[in-house]
Amino acid sequence: MSLPVRKTNAKVQQVIKDLKEITAHPIDASKVHIENPIGYVQVPVGLAGPLRVWETSAAGEECEEVYAPLATTEAALVASCCRGCKAFNRSGGIHIVALYDAMAKQGIPSIHPSAYQGEVHKHLKLTGE
């Protein structure tokens, strides 16, 4: 084992030594889909939704109501997300267009029709987002 790897392992062991409640459970690395897993915690899960999602694809337009399980310890987060879903639903829901089937690390937003692109660009420029 190289010196940098030994130093890193020693640092990790130092950081997690007092996290016995988290690290006490064995981890099957083949089933954990995060970087640097060290353990598990029990977190309350609430259900937000429904959110009406319209998808336009080559097969046509399809609507689905989706729910999102949210793991959080923050009070009122699930209720806040439910209110957001309700606001989106009142305005017709979320509309997405599948341009092609692929995987990416980040979402790539696309605004249609093109008439709205200028408005969105102007808003982002004004707000600094």
mmCIF file of C-alpha atoms in Angstrom:
data_model
loop_
_atom_site.group_PDB
_atom_site.id
_atom_site.type_symbol
_atom_site.label_atom_id
_atom_site.label_comp_id
_atom_site.label_asym_id
_atom_site.label_seq_id
_atom_site.Cartn_x
_atom_site.Cartn_y
_atom_site.Cartn_z
ATOM 1 C CA MET A 1 0.000 0.000 0.000
ATOM 2 C CA SER A 2 1.457 3.388 -0.963
ATOM 3 C CA LEU A 3 2.145 6.109 1.591
ATOM 4 C CA PRO A 4 -0.677 8.448 0.359
ATOM 5 C CA VAL A 5 -3.186 5.571 0.532
ATOM 6 C CA ARG A 6 -2.057 4.655 4.072
ATOM 7 C CA LYS A 7 -2.355 8.308 5.142
ATOM 8 C CA THR A 8 -5.837 8.540 3.636
ATOM 9 C CA ASN A 9 -6.959 5.309 5.309
ATOM 10 C CA ALA A 10 -5.567 6.500 8.653
ATOM 11 C CA LYS A 11 -7.389 9.840 8.307
ATOM 12 C CA VAL A 12 -10.687 8.110 7.439
ATOM 13 C CA GLN A 13 -10.336 5.799 10.442
ATOM 14 C CA GLN A 14 -9.673 8.825 12.672
ATOM 15 C CA VAL A 15 -12.728 10.675 11.346
ATOM 16 C CA ILE A 16 -15.148 7.741 11.736
ATOM 17 C CA LYS A 17 -13.863 6.278 15.039
ATOM 18 C CA ASP A 18 -16.598 8.018 17.079
ATOM 19 C CA LEU A 19 -19.393 7.223 14.615
ATOM 20 C CA LYS A 20 -20.133 3.755 15.983
ATOM 21 C CA GLU A 21 -23.912 4.061 15.477
ATOM 22 C CA ILE A 22 -23.321 4.713 11.787
ATOM 23 C CA THR A 23 -20.467 2.315 11.119
ATOM 24 C CA ALA A 24 -21.781 -0.638 13.161
ATOM 25 C CA HIS A 25 -23.790 -2.022 10.235
ATOM 26 C CA PRO A 26 -21.948 -4.018 7.570
ATOM 27 C CA ILE A 27 -21.945 -2.516 4.083
ATOM 28 C CA ASP A 28 -22.300 -4.547 0.904
ATOM 29 C CA ALA A 29 -20.347 -2.262 -1.435
ATOM 30 C CA SER A 30 -22.001 -3.828 -4.499
ATOM 31 C CA LYS A 31 -25.414 -2.547 -3.335
ATOM 32 C CA VAL A 32 -24.399 0.937 -2.167
ATOM 33 C CA HIS A 33 -24.445 3.543 -4.930
ATOM 34 C CA ILE A 34 -22.598 6.410 -3.250
ATOM 35 C CA GLU A 35 -18.998 7.464 -2.988
ATOM 36 C CA ASN A 36 -17.002 6.685 0.176
ATOM 37 C CA PRO A 37 -19.717 4.778 2.076
ATOM 38 C CA ILE A 38 -19.022 4.415 5.798
ATOM 39 C CA GLY A 39 -22.330 3.199 7.233
ATOM 40 C CA TYR A 40 -26.064 3.637 7.555
ATOM 41 C CA VAL A 41 -28.422 5.872 9.536
ATOM 42 C CA GLN A 42 -32.134 5.686 10.198
ATOM 43 C CA VAL A 43 -33.883 8.770 8.819
ATOM 44 C CA PRO A 44 -37.637 9.488 8.783
ATOM 45 C CA VAL A 45 -39.156 9.288 5.295
ATOM 46 C CA GLY A 46 -42.218 11.272 4.206
ATOM 47 C CA LEU A 47 -44.107 11.120 0.923
ATOM 48 C CA ALA A 48 -44.492 14.285 -1.169
ATOM 49 C CA GLY A 49 -46.920 14.586 -4.023
ATOM 50 C CA PRO A 50 -48.735 13.957 -6.159
ATOM 51 C CA LEU A 51 -47.001 15.851 -8.941
ATOM 52 C CA ARG A 52 -48.610 15.676 -12.376
ATOM 53 C CA VAL A 53 -45.883 15.064 -14.974
ATOM 54 C CA TRP A 54 -46.655 15.245 -18.688
ATOM 55 C CA GLU A 55 -44.144 13.556 -20.984
ATOM 56 C CA THR A 56 -44.062 14.167 -24.705
ATOM 57 C CA SER A 57 -42.211 11.550 -26.728
ATOM 58 C CA ALA A 58 -42.409 9.912 -30.131
ATOM 59 C CA ALA A 59 -45.264 7.789 -28.759
ATOM 60 C CA GLY A 60 -47.334 10.883 -27.934
ATOM 61 C CA GLU A 61 -48.204 12.683 -24.697
ATOM 62 C CA GLU A 62 -48.716 10.812 -21.459
ATOM 63 C CA CYS A 63 -49.560 12.052 -17.957
ATOM 64 C CA GLU A 64 -48.486 10.376 -14.747
ATOM 65 C CA GLU A 65 -48.937 11.387 -11.118
ATOM 66 C CA VAL A 66 -45.708 10.785 -9.230
ATOM 67 C CA TYR A 67 -44.853 10.776 -5.542
ATOM 68 C CA ALA A 68 -41.408 11.362 -4.060
ATOM 69 C CA PRO A 69 -40.196 9.726 -0.854
ATOM 70 C CA LEU A 70 -38.115 12.304 1.054
ATOM 71 C CA ALA A 71 -35.688 11.223 3.779
ATOM 72 C CA THR A 72 -35.267 14.202 6.086
ATOM 73 C CA THR A 73 -35.145 15.396 9.654
ATOM 74 C CA GLU A 74 -36.177 18.918 8.661
ATOM 75 C CA ALA A 75 -39.607 19.865 9.958
ATOM 76 C CA ALA A 76 -42.100 20.993 7.306
ATOM 77 C CA LEU A 77 -39.937 19.962 4.315
ATOM 78 C CA VAL A 78 -42.375 17.309 3.082
ATOM 79 C CA ALA A 79 -45.338 19.665 3.564
ATOM 80 C CA SER A 80 -43.481 22.386 1.659
ATOM 81 C CA CYS A 81 -42.772 20.011 -1.234
ATOM 82 C CA CYS A 82 -46.448 18.991 -1.256
ATOM 83 C CA ARG A 83 -47.440 22.666 -1.547
ATOM 84 C CA GLY A 84 -44.992 23.030 -4.452
ATOM 85 C CA CYS A 85 -46.550 20.007 -6.161
ATOM 86 C CA LYS A 86 -49.999 21.515 -5.651
ATOM 87 C CA ALA A 87 -48.871 24.821 -7.215
ATOM 88 C CA PHE A 88 -47.374 23.027 -10.230
ATOM 89 C CA ASN A 89 -50.536 20.914 -10.610
ATOM 90 C CA ARG A 90 -52.757 24.023 -10.540
ATOM 91 C CA SER A 91 -50.735 25.449 -13.435
ATOM 92 C CA GLY A 92 -51.157 22.288 -15.496
ATOM 93 C CA GLY A 93 -48.347 20.155 -14.112
ATOM 94 C CA ILE A 94 -44.767 19.688 -15.236
ATOM 95 C CA HIS A 95 -44.182 19.167 -18.952
ATOM 96 C CA ILE A 96 -41.106 17.279 -20.111
ATOM 97 C CA VAL A 97 -39.983 16.304 -23.587
ATOM 98 C CA ALA A 98 -37.831 13.246 -24.192
ATOM 99 C CA LEU A 99 -35.587 14.303 -27.067
ATOM 100 C CA TYR A 100 -33.520 11.122 -26.900
ATOM 101 C CA ASP A 101 -32.777 8.291 -24.509
ATOM 102 C CA ALA A 102 -29.362 8.737 -22.880
ATOM 103 C CA MET A 103 -27.622 9.042 -19.532
ATOM 104 C CA ALA A 104 -25.888 12.134 -18.164
ATOM 105 C CA LYS A 105 -24.374 13.154 -14.853
ATOM 106 C CA GLN A 106 -26.292 16.432 -14.915
ATOM 107 C CA GLY A 107 -29.654 17.493 -16.218
ATOM 108 C CA ILE A 108 -29.666 19.545 -19.388
ATOM 109 C CA PRO A 109 -32.632 21.936 -19.394
ATOM 110 C CA SER A 110 -34.286 22.777 -22.659
ATOM 111 C CA ILE A 111 -37.024 25.380 -23.018
ATOM 112 C CA HIS A 112 -39.747 25.012 -25.638
ATOM 113 C CA PRO A 113 -41.307 26.746 -27.450
ATOM 114 C CA SER A 114 -38.329 28.877 -28.427
ATOM 115 C CA ALA A 115 -40.306 32.070 -27.732
ATOM 116 C CA TYR A 116 -39.806 31.405 -24.000
ATOM 117 C CA GLN A 117 -36.037 30.966 -24.307
ATOM 118 C CA GLY A 118 -35.427 34.708 -24.509
ATOM 119 C CA GLU A 119 -37.570 35.354 -21.438
ATOM 120 C CA VAL A 120 -35.787 32.684 -19.413
ATOM 121 C CA HIS A 121 -32.378 33.972 -20.528
ATOM 122 C CA LYS A 122 -33.353 37.537 -19.540
ATOM 123 C CA HIS A 123 -34.629 36.349 -16.131
ATOM 124 C CA LEU A 124 -31.452 34.379 -15.424
ATOM 125 C CA LYS A 125 -29.303 37.334 -16.456
ATOM 126 C CA LEU A 126 -31.261 39.752 -14.233
ATOM 127 C CA THR A 127 -31.264 37.460 -11.204
ATOM 128 C CA GLY A 128 -27.665 36.349 -11.642
ATOM 129 C CA GLU A 129 -28.622 32.672 -11.659
#
